[in-house]
CSV table of C-alpha atoms (C1' of nucleotides) in Angstrom, one decimal:
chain,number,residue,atom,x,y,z
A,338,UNK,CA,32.6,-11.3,11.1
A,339,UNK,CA,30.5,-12.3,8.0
A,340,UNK,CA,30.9,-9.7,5.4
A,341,UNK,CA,33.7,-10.5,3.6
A,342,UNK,CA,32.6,-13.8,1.6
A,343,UNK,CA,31.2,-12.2,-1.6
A,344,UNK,CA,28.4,-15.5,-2.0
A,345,UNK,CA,27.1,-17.4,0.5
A,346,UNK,CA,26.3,-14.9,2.9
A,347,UNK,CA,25.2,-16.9,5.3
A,348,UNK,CA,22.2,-15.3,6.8
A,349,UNK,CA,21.4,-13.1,4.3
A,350,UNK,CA,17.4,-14.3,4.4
A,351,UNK,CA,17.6,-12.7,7.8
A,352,UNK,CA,19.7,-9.7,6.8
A,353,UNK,CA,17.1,-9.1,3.7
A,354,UNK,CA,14.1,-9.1,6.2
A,355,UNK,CA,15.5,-6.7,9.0
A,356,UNK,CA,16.4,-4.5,5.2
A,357,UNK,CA,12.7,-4.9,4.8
A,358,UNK,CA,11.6,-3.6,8.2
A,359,UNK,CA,13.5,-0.9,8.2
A,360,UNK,CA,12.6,0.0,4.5
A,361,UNK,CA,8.9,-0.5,5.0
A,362,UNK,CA,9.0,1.9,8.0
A,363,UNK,CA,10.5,4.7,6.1
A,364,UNK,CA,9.0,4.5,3.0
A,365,UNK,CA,5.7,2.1,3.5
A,366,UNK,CA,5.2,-1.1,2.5
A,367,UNK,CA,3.6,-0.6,-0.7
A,368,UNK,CA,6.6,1.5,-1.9
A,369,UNK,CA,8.6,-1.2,-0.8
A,370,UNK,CA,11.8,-2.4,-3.4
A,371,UNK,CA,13.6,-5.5,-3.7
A,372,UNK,CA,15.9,-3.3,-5.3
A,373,UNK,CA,16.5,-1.2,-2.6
A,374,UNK,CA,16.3,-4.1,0.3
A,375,UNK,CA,19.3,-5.9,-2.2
A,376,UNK,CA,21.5,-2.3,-2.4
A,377,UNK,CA,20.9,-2.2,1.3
A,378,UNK,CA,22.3,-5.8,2.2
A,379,UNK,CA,25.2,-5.5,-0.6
A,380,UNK,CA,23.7,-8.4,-2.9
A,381,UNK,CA,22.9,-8.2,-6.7
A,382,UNK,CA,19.2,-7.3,-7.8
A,383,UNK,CA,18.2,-10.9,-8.2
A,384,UNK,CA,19.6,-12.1,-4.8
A,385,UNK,CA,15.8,-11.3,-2.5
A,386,UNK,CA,14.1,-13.3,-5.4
A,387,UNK,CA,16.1,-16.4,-4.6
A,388,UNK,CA,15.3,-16.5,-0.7
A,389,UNK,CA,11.8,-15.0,-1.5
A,390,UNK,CA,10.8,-16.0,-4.7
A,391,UNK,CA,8.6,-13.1,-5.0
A,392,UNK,CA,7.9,-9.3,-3.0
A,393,UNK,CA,4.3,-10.9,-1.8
A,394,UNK,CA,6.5,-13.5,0.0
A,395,UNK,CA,9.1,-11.5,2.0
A,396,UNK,CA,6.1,-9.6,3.0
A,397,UNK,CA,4.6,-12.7,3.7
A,398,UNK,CA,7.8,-14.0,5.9
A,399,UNK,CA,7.5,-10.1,7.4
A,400,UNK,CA,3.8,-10.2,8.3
A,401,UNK,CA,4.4,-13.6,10.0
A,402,UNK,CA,6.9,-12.4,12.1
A,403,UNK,CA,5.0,-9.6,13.1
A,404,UNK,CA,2.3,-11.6,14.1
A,405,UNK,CA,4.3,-14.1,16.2
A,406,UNK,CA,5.2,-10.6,17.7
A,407,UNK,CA,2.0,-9.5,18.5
A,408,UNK,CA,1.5,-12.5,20.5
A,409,UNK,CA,4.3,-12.4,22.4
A,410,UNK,CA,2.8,-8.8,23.4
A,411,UNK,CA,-0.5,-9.8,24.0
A,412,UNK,CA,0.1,-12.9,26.5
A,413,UNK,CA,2.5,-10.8,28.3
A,414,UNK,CA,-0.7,-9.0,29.4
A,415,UNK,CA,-2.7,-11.7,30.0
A,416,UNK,CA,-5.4,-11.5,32.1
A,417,UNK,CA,-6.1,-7.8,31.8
A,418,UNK,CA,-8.0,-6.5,28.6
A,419,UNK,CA,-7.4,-2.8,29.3
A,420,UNK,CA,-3.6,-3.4,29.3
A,421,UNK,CA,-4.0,-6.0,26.4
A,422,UNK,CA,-5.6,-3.5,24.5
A,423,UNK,CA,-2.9,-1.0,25.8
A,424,UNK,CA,-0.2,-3.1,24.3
A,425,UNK,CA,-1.8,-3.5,21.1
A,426,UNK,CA,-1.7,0.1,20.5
A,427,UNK,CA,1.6,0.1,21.4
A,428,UNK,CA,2.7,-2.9,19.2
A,429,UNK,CA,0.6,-0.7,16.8
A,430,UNK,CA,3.2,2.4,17.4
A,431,UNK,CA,6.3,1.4,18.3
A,432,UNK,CA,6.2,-1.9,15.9
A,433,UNK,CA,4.9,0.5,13.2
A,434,UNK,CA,6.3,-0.9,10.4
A,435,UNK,CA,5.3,-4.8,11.2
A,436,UNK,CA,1.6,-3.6,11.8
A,437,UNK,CA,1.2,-1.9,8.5
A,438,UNK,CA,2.3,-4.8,6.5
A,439,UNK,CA,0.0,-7.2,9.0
A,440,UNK,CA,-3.0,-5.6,8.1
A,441,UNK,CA,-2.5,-4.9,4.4
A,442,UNK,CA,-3.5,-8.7,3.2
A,443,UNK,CA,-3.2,-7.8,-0.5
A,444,UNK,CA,0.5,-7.4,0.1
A,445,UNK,CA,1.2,-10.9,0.6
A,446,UNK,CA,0.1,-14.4,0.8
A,447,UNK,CA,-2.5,-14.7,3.0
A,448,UNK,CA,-3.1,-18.6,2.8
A,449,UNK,CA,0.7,-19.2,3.9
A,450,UNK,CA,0.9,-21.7,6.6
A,451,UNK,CA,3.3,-19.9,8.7
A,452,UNK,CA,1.7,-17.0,8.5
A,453,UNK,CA,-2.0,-18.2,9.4
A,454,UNK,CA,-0.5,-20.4,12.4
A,455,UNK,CA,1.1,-16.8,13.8
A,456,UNK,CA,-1.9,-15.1,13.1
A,457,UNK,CA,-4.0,-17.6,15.2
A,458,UNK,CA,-1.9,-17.6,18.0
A,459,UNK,CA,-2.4,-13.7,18.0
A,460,UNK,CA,-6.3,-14.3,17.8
A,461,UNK,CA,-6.1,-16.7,20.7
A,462,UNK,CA,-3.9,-14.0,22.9
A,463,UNK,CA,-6.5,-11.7,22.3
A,464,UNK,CA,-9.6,-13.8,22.8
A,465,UNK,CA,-8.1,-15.6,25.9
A,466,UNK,CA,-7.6,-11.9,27.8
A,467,UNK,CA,-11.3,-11.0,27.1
A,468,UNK,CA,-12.3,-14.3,28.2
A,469,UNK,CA,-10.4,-13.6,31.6
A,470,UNK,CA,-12.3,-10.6,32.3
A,471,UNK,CA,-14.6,-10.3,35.0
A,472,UNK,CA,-18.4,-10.3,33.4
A,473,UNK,CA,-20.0,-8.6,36.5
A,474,UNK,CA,-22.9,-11.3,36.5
A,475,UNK,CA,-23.9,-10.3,33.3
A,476,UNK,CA,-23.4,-13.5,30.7
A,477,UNK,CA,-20.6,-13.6,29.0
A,478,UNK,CA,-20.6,-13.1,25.2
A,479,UNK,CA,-16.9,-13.5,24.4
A,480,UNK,CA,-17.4,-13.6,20.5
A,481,UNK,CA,-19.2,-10.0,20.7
A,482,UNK,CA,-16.5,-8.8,23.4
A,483,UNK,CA,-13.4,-9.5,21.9
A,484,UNK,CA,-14.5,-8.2,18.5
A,485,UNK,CA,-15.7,-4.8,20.0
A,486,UNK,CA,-11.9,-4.8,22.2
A,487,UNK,CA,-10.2,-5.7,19.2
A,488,UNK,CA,-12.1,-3.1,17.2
A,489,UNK,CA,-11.6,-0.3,19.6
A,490,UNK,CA,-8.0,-1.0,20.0
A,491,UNK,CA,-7.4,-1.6,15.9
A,492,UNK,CA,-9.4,1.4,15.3
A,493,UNK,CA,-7.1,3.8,17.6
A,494,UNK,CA,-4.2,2.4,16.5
A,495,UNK,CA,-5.1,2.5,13.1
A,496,UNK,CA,-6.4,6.1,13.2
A,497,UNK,CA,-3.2,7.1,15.3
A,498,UNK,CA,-1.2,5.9,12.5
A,499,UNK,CA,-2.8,7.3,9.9
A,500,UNK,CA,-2.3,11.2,11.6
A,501,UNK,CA,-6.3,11.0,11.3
A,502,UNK,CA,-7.2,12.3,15.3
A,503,UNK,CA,-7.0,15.6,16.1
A,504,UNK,CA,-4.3,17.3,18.4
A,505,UNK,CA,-6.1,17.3,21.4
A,506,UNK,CA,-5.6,13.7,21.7
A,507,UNK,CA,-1.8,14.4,22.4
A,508,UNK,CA,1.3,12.3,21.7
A,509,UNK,CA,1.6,9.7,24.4
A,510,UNK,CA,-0.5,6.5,22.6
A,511,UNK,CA,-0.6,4.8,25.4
A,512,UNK,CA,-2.5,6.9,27.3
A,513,UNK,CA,-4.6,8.3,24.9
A,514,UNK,CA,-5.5,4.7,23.9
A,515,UNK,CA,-6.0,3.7,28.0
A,516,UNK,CA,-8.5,6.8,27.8
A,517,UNK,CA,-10.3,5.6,24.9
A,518,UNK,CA,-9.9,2.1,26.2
A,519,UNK,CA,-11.9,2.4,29.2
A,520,UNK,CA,-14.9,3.7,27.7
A,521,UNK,CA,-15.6,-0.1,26.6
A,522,UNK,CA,-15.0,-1.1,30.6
A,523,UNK,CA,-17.7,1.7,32.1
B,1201,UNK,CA,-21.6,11.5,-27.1
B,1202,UNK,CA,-18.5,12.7,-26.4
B,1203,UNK,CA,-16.4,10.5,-27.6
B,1204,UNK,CA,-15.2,11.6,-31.1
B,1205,UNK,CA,-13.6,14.5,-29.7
B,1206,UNK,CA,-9.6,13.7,-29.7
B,1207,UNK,CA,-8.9,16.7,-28.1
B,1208,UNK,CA,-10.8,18.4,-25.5
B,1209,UNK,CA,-12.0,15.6,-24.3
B,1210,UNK,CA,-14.1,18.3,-22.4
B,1211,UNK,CA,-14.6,15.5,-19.2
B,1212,UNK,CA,-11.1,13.9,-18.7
B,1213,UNK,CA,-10.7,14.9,-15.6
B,1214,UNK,CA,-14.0,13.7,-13.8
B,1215,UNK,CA,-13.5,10.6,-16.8
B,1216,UNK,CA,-10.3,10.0,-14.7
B,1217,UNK,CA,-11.9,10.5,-11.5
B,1218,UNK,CA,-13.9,8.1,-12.2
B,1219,UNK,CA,-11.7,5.2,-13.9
B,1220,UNK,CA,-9.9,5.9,-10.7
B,1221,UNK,CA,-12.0,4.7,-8.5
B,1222,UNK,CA,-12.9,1.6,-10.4
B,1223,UNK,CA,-8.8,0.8,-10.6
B,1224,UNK,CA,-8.9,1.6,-6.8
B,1225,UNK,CA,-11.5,-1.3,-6.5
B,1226,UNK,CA,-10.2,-4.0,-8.3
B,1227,UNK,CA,-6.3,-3.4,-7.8
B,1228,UNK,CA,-5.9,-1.5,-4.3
B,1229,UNK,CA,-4.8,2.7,-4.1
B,1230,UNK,CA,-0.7,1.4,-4.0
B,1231,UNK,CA,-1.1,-0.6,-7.1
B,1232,UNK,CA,-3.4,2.0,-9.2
B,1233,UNK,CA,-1.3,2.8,-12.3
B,1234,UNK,CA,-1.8,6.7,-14.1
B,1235,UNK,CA,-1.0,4.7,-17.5
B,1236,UNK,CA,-3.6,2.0,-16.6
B,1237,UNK,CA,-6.2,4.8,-16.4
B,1238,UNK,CA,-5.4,6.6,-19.7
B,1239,UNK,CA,-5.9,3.3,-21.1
B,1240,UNK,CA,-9.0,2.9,-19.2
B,1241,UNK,CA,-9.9,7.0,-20.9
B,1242,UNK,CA,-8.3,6.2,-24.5
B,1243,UNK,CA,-6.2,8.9,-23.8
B,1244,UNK,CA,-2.3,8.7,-24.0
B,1245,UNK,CA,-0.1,8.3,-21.0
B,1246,UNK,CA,0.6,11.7,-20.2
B,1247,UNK,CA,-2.6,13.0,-20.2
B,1248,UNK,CA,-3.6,12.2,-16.5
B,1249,UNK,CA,-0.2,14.2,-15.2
B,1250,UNK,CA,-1.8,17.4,-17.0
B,1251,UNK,CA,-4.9,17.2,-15.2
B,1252,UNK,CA,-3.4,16.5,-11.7
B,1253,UNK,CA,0.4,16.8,-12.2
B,1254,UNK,CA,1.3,13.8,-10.0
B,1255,UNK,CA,-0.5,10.5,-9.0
B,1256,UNK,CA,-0.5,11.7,-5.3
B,1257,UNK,CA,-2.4,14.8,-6.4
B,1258,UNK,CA,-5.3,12.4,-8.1
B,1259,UNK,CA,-5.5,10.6,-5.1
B,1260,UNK,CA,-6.0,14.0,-3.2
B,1261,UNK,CA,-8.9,14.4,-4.9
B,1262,UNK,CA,-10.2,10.6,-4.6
B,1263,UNK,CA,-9.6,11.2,-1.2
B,1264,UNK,CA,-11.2,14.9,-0.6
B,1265,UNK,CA,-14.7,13.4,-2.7
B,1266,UNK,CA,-14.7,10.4,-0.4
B,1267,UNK,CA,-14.8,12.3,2.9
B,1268,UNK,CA,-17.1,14.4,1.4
B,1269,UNK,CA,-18.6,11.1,1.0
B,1270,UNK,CA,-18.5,9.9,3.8
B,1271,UNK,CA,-20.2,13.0,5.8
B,1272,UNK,CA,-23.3,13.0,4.1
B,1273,UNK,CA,-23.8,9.6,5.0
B,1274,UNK,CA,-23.2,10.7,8.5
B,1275,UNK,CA,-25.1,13.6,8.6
B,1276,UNK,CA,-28.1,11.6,7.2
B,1277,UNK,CA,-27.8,9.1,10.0
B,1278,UNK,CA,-27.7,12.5,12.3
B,1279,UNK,CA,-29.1,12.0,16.0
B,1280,UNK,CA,-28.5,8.3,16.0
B,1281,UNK,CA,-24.6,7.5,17.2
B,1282,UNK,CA,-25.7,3.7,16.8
B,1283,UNK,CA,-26.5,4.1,13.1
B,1284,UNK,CA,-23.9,6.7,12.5
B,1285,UNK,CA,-21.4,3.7,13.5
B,1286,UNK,CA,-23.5,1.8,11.2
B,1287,UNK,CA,-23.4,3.9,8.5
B,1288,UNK,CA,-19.8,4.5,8.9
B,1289,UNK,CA,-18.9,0.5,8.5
B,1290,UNK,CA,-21.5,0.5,5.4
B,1291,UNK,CA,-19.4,3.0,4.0
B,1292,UNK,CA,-16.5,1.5,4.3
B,1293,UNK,CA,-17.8,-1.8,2.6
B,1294,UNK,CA,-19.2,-0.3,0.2
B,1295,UNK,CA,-17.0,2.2,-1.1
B,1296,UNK,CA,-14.1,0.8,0.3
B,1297,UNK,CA,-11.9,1.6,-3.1
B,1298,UNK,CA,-12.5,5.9,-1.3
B,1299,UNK,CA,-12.1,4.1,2.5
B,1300,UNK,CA,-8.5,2.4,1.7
B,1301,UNK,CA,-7.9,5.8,-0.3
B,1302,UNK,CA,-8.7,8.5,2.9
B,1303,UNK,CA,-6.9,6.8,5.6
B,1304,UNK,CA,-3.8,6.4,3.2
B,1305,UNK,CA,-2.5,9.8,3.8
B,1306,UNK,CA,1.2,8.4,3.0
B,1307,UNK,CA,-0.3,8.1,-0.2
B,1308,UNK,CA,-1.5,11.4,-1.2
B,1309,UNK,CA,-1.3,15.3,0.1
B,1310,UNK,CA,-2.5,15.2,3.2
B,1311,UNK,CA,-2.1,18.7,3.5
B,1312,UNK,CA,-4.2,20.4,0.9
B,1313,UNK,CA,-7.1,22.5,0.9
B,1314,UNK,CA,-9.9,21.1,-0.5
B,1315,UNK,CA,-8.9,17.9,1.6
B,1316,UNK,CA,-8.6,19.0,4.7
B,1317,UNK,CA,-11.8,21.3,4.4
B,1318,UNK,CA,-14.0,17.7,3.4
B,1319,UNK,CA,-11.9,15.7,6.1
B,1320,UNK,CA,-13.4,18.4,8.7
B,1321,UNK,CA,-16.6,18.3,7.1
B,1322,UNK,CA,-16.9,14.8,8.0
B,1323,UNK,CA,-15.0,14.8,11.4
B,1324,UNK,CA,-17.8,17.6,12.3
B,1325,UNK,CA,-20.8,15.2,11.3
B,1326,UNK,CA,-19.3,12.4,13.4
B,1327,UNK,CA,-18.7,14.6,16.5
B,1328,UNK,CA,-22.1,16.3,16.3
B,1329,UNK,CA,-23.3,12.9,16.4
B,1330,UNK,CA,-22.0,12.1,19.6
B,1331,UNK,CA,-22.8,15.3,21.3
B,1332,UNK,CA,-26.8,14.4,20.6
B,1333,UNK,CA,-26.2,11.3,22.5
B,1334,UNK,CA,-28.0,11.7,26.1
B,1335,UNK,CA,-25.7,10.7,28.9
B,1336,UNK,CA,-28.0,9.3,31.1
B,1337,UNK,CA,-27.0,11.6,33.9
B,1338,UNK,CA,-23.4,11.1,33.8
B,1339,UNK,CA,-21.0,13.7,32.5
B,1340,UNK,CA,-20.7,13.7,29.0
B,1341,UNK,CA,-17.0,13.7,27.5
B,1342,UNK,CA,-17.6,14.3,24.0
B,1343,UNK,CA,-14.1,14.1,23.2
B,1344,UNK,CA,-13.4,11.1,24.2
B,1345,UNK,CA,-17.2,9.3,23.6
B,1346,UNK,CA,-16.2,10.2,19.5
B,1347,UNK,CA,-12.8,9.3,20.0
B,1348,UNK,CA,-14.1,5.6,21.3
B,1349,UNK,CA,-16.9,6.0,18.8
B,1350,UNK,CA,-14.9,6.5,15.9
B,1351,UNK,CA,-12.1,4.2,16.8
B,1352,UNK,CA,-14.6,1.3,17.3
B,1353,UNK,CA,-16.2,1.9,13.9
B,1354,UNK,CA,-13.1,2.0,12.2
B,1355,UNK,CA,-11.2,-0.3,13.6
B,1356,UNK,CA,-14.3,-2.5,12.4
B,1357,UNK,CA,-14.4,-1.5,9.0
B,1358,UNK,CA,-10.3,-1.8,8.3
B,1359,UNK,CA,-10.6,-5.4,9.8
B,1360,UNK,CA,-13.8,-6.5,8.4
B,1361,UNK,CA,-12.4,-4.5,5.0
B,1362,UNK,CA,-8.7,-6.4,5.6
B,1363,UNK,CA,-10.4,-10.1,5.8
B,1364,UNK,CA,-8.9,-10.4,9.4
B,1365,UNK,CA,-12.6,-11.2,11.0
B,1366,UNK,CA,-13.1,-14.6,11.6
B,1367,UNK,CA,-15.4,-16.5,9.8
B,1368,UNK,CA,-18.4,-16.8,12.8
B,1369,UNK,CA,-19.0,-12.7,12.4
B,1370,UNK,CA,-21.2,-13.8,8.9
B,1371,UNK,CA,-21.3,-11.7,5.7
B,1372,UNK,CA,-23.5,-8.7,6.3
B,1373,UNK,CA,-21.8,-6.1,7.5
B,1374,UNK,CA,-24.4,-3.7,8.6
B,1375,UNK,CA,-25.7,-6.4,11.7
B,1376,UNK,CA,-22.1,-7.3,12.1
B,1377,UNK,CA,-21.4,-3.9,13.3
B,1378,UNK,CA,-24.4,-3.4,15.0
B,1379,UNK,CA,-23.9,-5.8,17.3
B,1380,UNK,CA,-20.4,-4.7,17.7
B,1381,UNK,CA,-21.3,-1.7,18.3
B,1382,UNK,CA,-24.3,-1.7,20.6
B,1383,UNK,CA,-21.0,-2.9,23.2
B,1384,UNK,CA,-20.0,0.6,23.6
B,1385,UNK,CA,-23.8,1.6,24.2
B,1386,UNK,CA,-24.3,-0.3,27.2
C,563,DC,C1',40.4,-36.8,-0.7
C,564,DG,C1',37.9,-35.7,-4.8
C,565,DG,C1',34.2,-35.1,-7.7
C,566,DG,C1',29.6,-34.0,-8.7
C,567,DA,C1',25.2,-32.1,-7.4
C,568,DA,C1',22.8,-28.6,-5.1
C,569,DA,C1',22.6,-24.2,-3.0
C,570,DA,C1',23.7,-19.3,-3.2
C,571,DC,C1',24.4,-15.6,-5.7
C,572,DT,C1',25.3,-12.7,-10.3
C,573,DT,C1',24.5,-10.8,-14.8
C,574,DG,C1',21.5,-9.8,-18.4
C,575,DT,C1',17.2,-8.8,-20.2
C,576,DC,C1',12.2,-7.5,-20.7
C,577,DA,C1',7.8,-5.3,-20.0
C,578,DG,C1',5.7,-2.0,-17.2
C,579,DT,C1',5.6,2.5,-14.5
C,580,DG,C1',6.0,7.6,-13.1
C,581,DG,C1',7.6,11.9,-14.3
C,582,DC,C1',9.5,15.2,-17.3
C,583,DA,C1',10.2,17.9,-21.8
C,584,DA,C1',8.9,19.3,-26.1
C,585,DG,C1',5.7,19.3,-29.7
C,586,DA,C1',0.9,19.1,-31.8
C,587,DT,C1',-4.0,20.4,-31.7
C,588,DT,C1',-7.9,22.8,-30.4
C,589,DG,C1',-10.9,26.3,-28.6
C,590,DC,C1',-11.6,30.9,-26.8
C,591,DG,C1',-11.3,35.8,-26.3
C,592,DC,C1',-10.3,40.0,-28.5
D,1054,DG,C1',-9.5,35.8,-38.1
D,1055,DC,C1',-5.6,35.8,-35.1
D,1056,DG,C1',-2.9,35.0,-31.2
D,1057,DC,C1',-2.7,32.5,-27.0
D,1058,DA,C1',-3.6,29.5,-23.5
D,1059,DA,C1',-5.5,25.1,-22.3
D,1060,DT,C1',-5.5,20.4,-23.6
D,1061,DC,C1',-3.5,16.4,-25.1
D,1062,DT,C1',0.4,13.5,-27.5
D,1063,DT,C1',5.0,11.7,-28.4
D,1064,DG,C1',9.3,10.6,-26.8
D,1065,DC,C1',12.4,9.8,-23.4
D,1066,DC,C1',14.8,8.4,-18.9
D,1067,DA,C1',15.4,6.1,-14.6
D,1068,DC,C1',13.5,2.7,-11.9
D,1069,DT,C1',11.1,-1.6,-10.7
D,1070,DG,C1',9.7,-6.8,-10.5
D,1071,DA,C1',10.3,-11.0,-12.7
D,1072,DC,C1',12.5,-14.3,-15.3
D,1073,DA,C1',16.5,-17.0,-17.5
D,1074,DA,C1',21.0,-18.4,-17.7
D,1075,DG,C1',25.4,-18.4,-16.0
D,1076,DT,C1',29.0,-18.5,-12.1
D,1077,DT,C1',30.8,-19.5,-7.7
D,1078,DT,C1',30.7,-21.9,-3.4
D,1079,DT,C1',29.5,-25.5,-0.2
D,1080,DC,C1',28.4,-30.0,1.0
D,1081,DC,C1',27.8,-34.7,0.8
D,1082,DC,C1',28.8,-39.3,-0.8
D,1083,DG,C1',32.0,-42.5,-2.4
DNA sequence: CGGGAAAACTTGTCAGTGGCAAGATTGCGC
DNA sequence: GCGCAATCTTGCCACTGACAAGTTTTCCCG
């Protein structure tokens, strides 16, 4: 279809960045090559450099699509915070390879404008499911709740990723994390 | 004092150790360069790969001093889950160059001895922590109380450590977290 | 239609890095 | 004091990211 015109590629900014997702999740994102990502798409060395300018900003372009990910995710589970929280442990798993390079700032440019605009509408997913939730009578402190539901969740996730909790805890994520999940909603 | 000796440097490797650490701080555990910390020793570039044969195997041993670390802290903070989740954050902020080294397994030898003898040390002062915690009447579920312990902690610590808090949670970490943290205790 | 400018990509190069091999130096035990 | 092992150095190779300059293609404007 498009592989036969030696330059102009035609969507080679997009080939380059699924290269790079599949790169980071087999080798991490800090190991990350342009090399490798240019091998992988059949361009010269130089080619990422021109769509990207620079490694910090493919991982940049990476970290925003993630984020606009995440999202999508979290307002599909709208309105309930234990399944919100769910999904972001699953995002975590299954999306490995976008959430690593998320949460690893000094990869990329953090002050991008994409990038901050995808990252709010993730932060307004997330606080608008722990505003939804019932308060029981109690007053609501929505700051102090969403930070502890996003801390929770992050924390399992992250600690699931890194191979840091014991066996016991199993190998389904979800409902490992649903069990730890709760413990917030007691 | 010792410094005139060109060979036997008689400290290199706890010199390296050291310089380590430091490089961790200021450039991140991906980014730390063996050359960078001969420099840093006045030794020549070779001479860290005698000591620890590979850059993985140094950061093994950043990793295996920082979990041993990190469960004294606990274990001084013994009794009290509320300031053991304290404490834990504290560490993390500051000495976040051995945090963003022990929950980067990808990036050492997760597998060796000493390592996985400190990371028990430390997962034993956390879960001992929550098994002092009285349960006001209910069942206790140690496993998963730690498990939401320790995932709330740390998932506080890697955001507040990646920059991803928003701006309204302040600068002092320790009441941060505490607040944070008193959710789960409710 | 055609010509020039811009976009897309290549080739070449440079400094820096990790890891290996081989050599030099030192201290330690016998 | 002598050999030997531990410690450190020098030299090298393949790889990487970044930059500069050149080449090819597309596209737009006349």
């Amino acid at each position: 279809m498009t592989d036969t015109r030696a330059y102009h590629h035609g969507d080679l900014r997009r080939t380059l960045l699924a290269a790079a997702l599949e790169a980071v999740g087999e080798v991490g994102p800090a190991a990350l090559s342009l090399r490798d990502l240019a091998r992988r798409a059949g361009v010269s060395h130089a080619a990422p450099a021109h769509h990207f300018g620079d490694k910090a900003c493919l991982l940049t372009a990476l970290a925003a699509q993630g984020f606009d990910l995440l999202a999508q995710t979290l307002t599909e589970a709208d309105g309930d915070l234990l399944e919100a929280g769910v999904a972001y442990v699953d995002f975590a798993v299954t999306h490995r390879a976008y959430f690593e390079v998320m949460f690893r700032p000094e990869l990329y440019r953090a002050d991008d404008a994409e990038l901050t605009a995808a990252r709010g509408r993730a932060g307004a997913a997330l606080r608008s499911g722990v505003a939804a939730l019932p308060t029981g009578g109690a007053p609501a402190d929505t700051d102090r709740d969403s930070l502890a539901a996003w801390s929770i969740a992050h924390g399992f996730a992250t600690l699931w990723l890194a191979g840091a909790l014991p066996d016991r805890v199993g190998d389904n994520p979800r409902e490992a994390a649903r069990a730890v999940l709760r413990r917030l909603s007691t």
